[in-house]
mmCIF file of C-alpha atoms in Angstrom:
data_model
loop_
_atom_site.group_PDB
_atom_site.id
_atom_site.type_symbol
_atom_site.label_atom_id
_atom_site.label_comp_id
_atom_site.label_asym_id
_atom_site.label_seq_id
_atom_site.Cartn_x
_atom_site.Cartn_y
_atom_site.Cartn_z
ATOM 1 C CA UNK A 23 0.000 0.000 0.000
ATOM 2 C CA UNK A 24 2.843 2.363 0.837
ATOM 3 C CA UNK A 25 4.444 1.660 -2.554
ATOM 4 C CA UNK A 26 1.178 2.477 -4.378
ATOM 5 C CA UNK A 27 0.852 5.776 -2.459
ATOM 6 C CA UNK A 28 4.412 6.793 -3.452
ATOM 7 C CA UNK A 29 3.703 6.023 -7.124
ATOM 8 C CA UNK A 30 0.457 8.067 -7.036
ATOM 9 C CA UNK A 31 2.246 11.028 -5.438
ATOM 10 C CA UNK A 32 5.047 10.846 -8.019
ATOM 11 C CA UNK A 33 2.543 10.814 -10.892
ATOM 12 C CA UNK A 34 0.699 13.762 -9.367
ATOM 13 C CA UNK A 35 3.911 15.775 -9.059
ATOM 14 C CA UNK A 36 4.799 15.028 -12.682
ATOM 15 C CA UNK A 37 1.372 16.174 -13.889
ATOM 16 C CA UNK A 38 1.566 19.343 -11.802
ATOM 17 C CA UNK A 39 5.009 20.120 -13.192
ATOM 18 C CA UNK A 40 3.748 19.764 -16.762
ATOM 19 C CA UNK A 41 0.944 22.269 -16.295
ATOM 20 C CA UNK A 42 1.089 25.538 -14.397
ATOM 21 C CA UNK A 43 -2.338 26.931 -13.650
ATOM 22 C CA UNK A 44 -3.793 25.174 -16.681
ATOM 23 C CA UNK A 45 -1.094 26.504 -19.012
ATOM 24 C CA UNK A 46 1.163 23.883 -20.494
ATOM 25 C CA UNK A 47 4.838 24.465 -19.925
ATOM 26 C CA UNK A 48 6.880 24.199 -23.144
ATOM 27 C CA UNK A 49 8.556 20.831 -23.536
ATOM 28 C CA UNK A 50 12.069 21.544 -24.746
ATOM 29 C CA UNK A 51 14.219 18.537 -25.533
ATOM 30 C CA UNK A 52 17.327 20.669 -26.022
ATOM 31 C CA UNK A 53 16.564 23.004 -23.108
ATOM 32 C CA UNK A 54 16.245 25.969 -25.496
ATOM 33 C CA UNK A 55 13.085 27.607 -26.809
ATOM 34 C CA UNK A 56 12.493 27.118 -30.505
ATOM 35 C CA UNK A 57 12.443 30.413 -32.401
ATOM 36 C CA UNK A 58 11.370 30.884 -36.043
ATOM 37 C CA UNK A 59 14.405 31.842 -38.160
ATOM 38 C CA UNK A 60 15.212 35.392 -39.194
ATOM 39 C CA UNK A 61 15.344 35.837 -42.962
ATOM 40 C CA UNK A 62 16.306 38.586 -45.407
ATOM 41 C CA UNK A 63 13.829 40.266 -47.753
ATOM 42 C CA UNK A 64 14.444 42.914 -50.413
ATOM 43 C CA UNK A 65 12.469 46.118 -49.985
ATOM 44 C CA UNK A 66 12.996 49.244 -52.112
ATOM 45 C CA UNK A 67 16.443 47.999 -53.137
ATOM 46 C CA UNK A 68 17.476 47.370 -49.542
ATOM 47 C CA UNK A 69 18.091 44.083 -47.743
ATOM 48 C CA UNK A 70 15.888 43.948 -44.639
ATOM 49 C CA UNK A 71 15.977 41.564 -41.682
ATOM 50 C CA UNK A 72 12.529 40.049 -41.123
ATOM 51 C CA UNK A 73 11.421 37.972 -38.146
ATOM 52 C CA UNK A 74 7.873 36.588 -37.993
ATOM 53 C CA UNK A 75 6.287 34.919 -34.994
ATOM 54 C CA UNK A 76 4.593 35.756 -31.727
ATOM 55 C CA UNK A 77 5.180 38.841 -29.592
ATOM 56 C CA UNK A 78 4.689 39.103 -25.857
ATOM 57 C CA UNK A 79 5.427 41.884 -23.378
ATOM 58 C CA UNK A 80 7.351 42.292 -20.134
ATOM 59 C CA UNK A 81 5.724 41.719 -16.785
ATOM 60 C CA UNK A 82 5.747 44.757 -14.505
ATOM 61 C CA UNK A 83 8.196 42.995 -12.164
ATOM 62 C CA UNK A 84 10.998 43.514 -14.714
ATOM 63 C CA UNK A 85 10.677 47.324 -14.658
ATOM 64 C CA UNK A 86 14.004 48.752 -13.500
ATOM 65 C CA UNK A 87 15.994 45.543 -13.907
ATOM 66 C CA UNK A 88 19.220 45.601 -15.907
ATOM 67 C CA UNK A 89 18.898 44.532 -19.548
ATOM 68 C CA UNK A 90 21.534 42.827 -21.715
ATOM 69 C CA UNK A 91 22.645 46.235 -23.020
ATOM 70 C CA UNK A 92 23.305 47.471 -19.490
ATOM 71 C CA UNK A 93 20.328 49.847 -19.486
ATOM 72 C CA UNK A 94 17.535 49.657 -16.942
ATOM 73 C CA UNK A 95 14.352 48.096 -18.307
ATOM 74 C CA UNK A 96 11.800 50.912 -18.653
ATOM 75 C CA UNK A 97 8.193 49.971 -19.352
ATOM 76 C CA UNK A 98 7.511 53.535 -20.549
ATOM 77 C CA UNK A 99 10.067 53.467 -23.378
ATOM 78 C CA UNK A 100 9.675 51.743 -26.775
ATOM 79 C CA UNK A 101 12.186 48.951 -26.223
ATOM 80 C CA UNK A 102 12.239 45.201 -26.787
ATOM 81 C CA UNK A 103 14.074 41.943 -26.216
ATOM 82 C CA UNK A 104 15.112 39.671 -29.081
ATOM 83 C CA UNK A 105 17.268 36.574 -29.180
ATOM 84 C CA UNK A 106 18.083 36.951 -32.877
ATOM 85 C CA UNK A 107 18.410 40.684 -33.627
ATOM 86 C CA UNK A 108 21.442 42.836 -32.732
ATOM 87 C CA UNK A 109 21.419 44.901 -29.558
ATOM 88 C CA UNK A 110 20.939 48.591 -30.310
ATOM 89 C CA UNK A 111 19.015 47.891 -33.521
ATOM 90 C CA UNK A 112 15.852 49.802 -34.347
ATOM 91 C CA UNK A 113 13.023 47.471 -35.373
ATOM 92 C CA UNK A 114 9.502 48.060 -36.651
ATOM 93 C CA UNK A 115 6.996 45.640 -35.130
ATOM 94 C CA UNK A 116 3.628 45.182 -36.859
ATOM 95 C CA UNK A 117 0.675 43.430 -35.242
ATOM 96 C CA UNK A 118 -0.694 41.145 -37.974
ATOM 97 C CA UNK A 119 -4.139 41.050 -36.338
ATOM 98 C CA UNK A 120 -4.830 44.791 -36.578
ATOM 99 C CA UNK A 121 -2.062 46.314 -38.746
ATOM 100 C CA UNK A 122 -0.746 48.581 -35.984
ATOM 101 C CA UNK A 123 3.015 49.226 -35.878
ATOM 102 C CA UNK A 124 5.565 50.534 -33.399
ATOM 103 C CA UNK A 125 9.288 51.287 -33.630
ATOM 104 C CA UNK A 126 11.411 49.859 -30.822
ATOM 105 C CA UNK A 127 15.082 49.619 -29.878
ATOM 106 C CA UNK A 128 16.360 46.128 -29.085
ATOM 107 C CA UNK A 129 18.167 46.397 -25.752
ATOM 108 C CA UNK A 130 17.662 42.978 -24.174
ATOM 109 C CA UNK A 131 17.736 39.244 -24.839
ATOM 110 C CA UNK A 132 14.611 37.059 -24.810
ATOM 111 C CA UNK A 133 11.879 35.877 -24.915
ATOM 112 C CA UNK A 134 12.591 32.275 -23.980
ATOM 113 C CA UNK A 135 9.291 30.673 -24.999
ATOM 114 C CA UNK A 136 8.643 28.532 -28.084
ATOM 115 C CA UNK A 137 7.495 30.518 -31.105
ATOM 116 C CA UNK A 138 8.021 33.959 -29.584
ATOM 117 C CA UNK A 139 10.313 36.297 -31.482
ATOM 118 C CA UNK A 140 10.143 39.516 -29.465
ATOM 119 C CA UNK A 141 9.301 40.723 -25.962
ATOM 120 C CA UNK A 142 8.011 44.310 -25.871
ATOM 121 C CA UNK A 143 7.918 46.971 -23.199
ATOM 122 C CA UNK A 144 4.395 47.654 -21.961
ATOM 123 C CA UNK A 145 4.224 51.025 -23.761
ATOM 124 C CA UNK A 146 5.180 49.390 -27.084
ATOM 125 C CA UNK A 147 2.656 46.585 -26.542
ATOM 126 C CA UNK A 148 -0.025 49.178 -25.806
ATOM 127 C CA UNK A 149 0.616 50.851 -29.176
ATOM 128 C CA UNK A 150 0.052 47.482 -30.838
ATOM 129 C CA UNK A 151 -3.204 47.066 -28.859
ATOM 130 C CA UNK A 152 -2.137 43.667 -27.494
ATOM 131 C CA UNK A 153 -2.275 44.282 -23.733
ATOM 132 C CA UNK A 154 -5.589 42.489 -23.259
ATOM 133 C CA UNK A 155 -4.615 39.420 -25.311
ATOM 134 C CA UNK A 156 -1.078 39.243 -23.906
ATOM 135 C CA UNK A 157 0.445 38.021 -27.161
ATOM 136 C CA UNK A 158 0.035 38.781 -30.874
ATOM 137 C CA UNK A 159 1.296 37.502 -34.222
ATOM 138 C CA UNK A 160 3.830 40.017 -35.518
ATOM 139 C CA UNK A 161 6.265 40.831 -38.289
ATOM 140 C CA UNK A 162 9.490 42.455 -37.122
ATOM 141 C CA UNK A 163 11.494 44.386 -39.743
ATOM 142 C CA UNK A 164 14.985 45.848 -39.319
ATOM 143 C CA UNK A 165 16.301 48.133 -42.071
ATOM 144 C CA UNK A 166 20.001 49.068 -42.144
ATOM 145 C CA UNK A 167 19.143 52.558 -43.450
ATOM 146 C CA UNK A 168 16.936 53.340 -40.426
ATOM 147 C CA UNK A 169 19.405 52.514 -37.659
ATOM 148 C CA UNK A 170 20.020 55.181 -34.982
ATOM 149 C CA UNK A 171 23.809 54.725 -34.870
ATOM 150 C CA UNK A 172 26.612 53.601 -37.171
ATOM 151 C CA UNK A 173 27.384 50.812 -34.717
ATOM 152 C CA UNK A 174 23.804 49.526 -34.915
ATOM 153 C CA UNK A 175 23.834 49.747 -38.701
ATOM 154 C CA UNK A 176 27.098 47.792 -38.878
ATOM 155 C CA UNK A 177 25.609 45.054 -36.691
ATOM 156 C CA UNK A 178 22.462 44.849 -38.829
ATOM 157 C CA UNK A 179 24.490 44.708 -42.056
ATOM 158 C CA UNK A 180 26.705 41.992 -40.560
ATOM 159 C CA UNK A 181 23.582 39.985 -39.711
ATOM 160 C CA UNK A 182 22.269 40.466 -43.263
ATOM 161 C CA UNK A 183 25.616 39.274 -44.671
ATOM 162 C CA UNK A 184 25.498 36.241 -42.384
ATOM 163 C CA UNK A 185 22.023 35.270 -43.627
ATOM 164 C CA UNK A 186 22.619 36.050 -47.303
ATOM 165 C CA UNK A 187 24.298 33.263 -49.294
ATOM 166 C CA UNK A 188 25.734 35.669 -51.865
ATOM 167 C CA UNK A 189 28.487 38.023 -50.818
ATOM 168 C CA UNK A 190 27.744 41.779 -50.869
ATOM 169 C CA UNK A 191 28.620 43.591 -54.075
ATOM 170 C CA UNK A 192 31.851 45.578 -54.419
ATOM 171 C CA UNK A 193 29.773 48.761 -54.368
ATOM 172 C CA UNK A 194 28.119 47.788 -51.086
ATOM 173 C CA UNK A 195 31.492 46.946 -49.542
ATOM 174 C CA UNK A 196 32.991 50.256 -50.723
ATOM 175 C CA UNK A 197 30.050 52.249 -49.345
ATOM 176 C CA UNK A 198 30.248 50.420 -46.033
ATOM 177 C CA UNK A 199 34.005 50.951 -45.712
ATOM 178 C CA UNK A 200 33.618 54.638 -46.541
ATOM 179 C CA UNK A 201 30.903 55.089 -43.923
ATOM 180 C CA UNK A 202 32.880 53.213 -41.277
ATOM 181 C CA UNK A 203 35.978 55.322 -41.952
ATOM 182 C CA UNK A 204 33.928 58.463 -41.330
ATOM 183 C CA UNK A 205 32.276 57.214 -38.155
ATOM 184 C CA UNK A 206 33.600 57.877 -34.670
ATOM 185 C CA UNK A 207 34.000 54.173 -34.039
ATOM 186 C CA UNK A 208 32.069 54.317 -30.794
ATOM 187 C CA UNK A 209 29.629 51.483 -30.178
ATOM 188 C CA UNK A 210 26.504 52.941 -28.644
ATOM 189 C CA UNK A 211 24.593 49.769 -29.353
ATOM 190 C CA UNK A 212 25.976 47.856 -26.388
ATOM 191 C CA UNK A 213 27.604 44.447 -26.280
ATOM 192 C CA UNK A 214 25.622 41.304 -27.000
ATOM 193 C CA UNK A 215 25.695 39.870 -23.506
ATOM 194 C CA UNK A 216 22.856 37.828 -22.075
ATOM 195 C CA UNK A 217 20.350 39.438 -19.704
ATOM 196 C CA UNK A 218 19.085 37.684 -16.622
ATOM 197 C CA UNK A 219 15.678 39.360 -16.917
ATOM 198 C CA UNK A 220 13.780 37.684 -19.752
ATOM 199 C CA UNK A 221 10.089 37.648 -20.527
ATOM 200 C CA UNK A 222 7.335 38.270 -18.080
ATOM 201 C CA UNK A 223 4.580 36.746 -20.201
#
């Protein structure tokens, strides 16, 4: 009888661990959340990073915590966390359900949930009208020409080069080298270190 009771308790604990409040916890064989791949699209003669998937937003408990870029997480600023896009990059996030868009700066790493591509500050999520639902299907676009700093643009272009099978043209290389020579060389985009904060949703 004692053996049966132990087995029942073990099964109950396993079931409880698999579901948290009725929400299934993601089963990750590798221990890492699966994220849809970033790809490159051509738009108006420019190569653009595009990431499609689900967006979520930070829980209030992360307000004020240090992000991967070293900045404090601020729910009132248009910022976001991405595992695939460069820190310091400006990205345009479009809610596919309602067509609303918001520009954000990637300053953190996350989210760490299957299928999610970006974690937004509460103010950014509000502009996408996704606060009530908690998540939304989105398209995230990052254009090299719209980056706020030379350092951010260099990171975005490096990511484009990494994802593009063909090497950049001689003209593109020459333009890039010329721009880099004229820049101050300071990296305002932050280093790509991992944050301990993560997603709140």
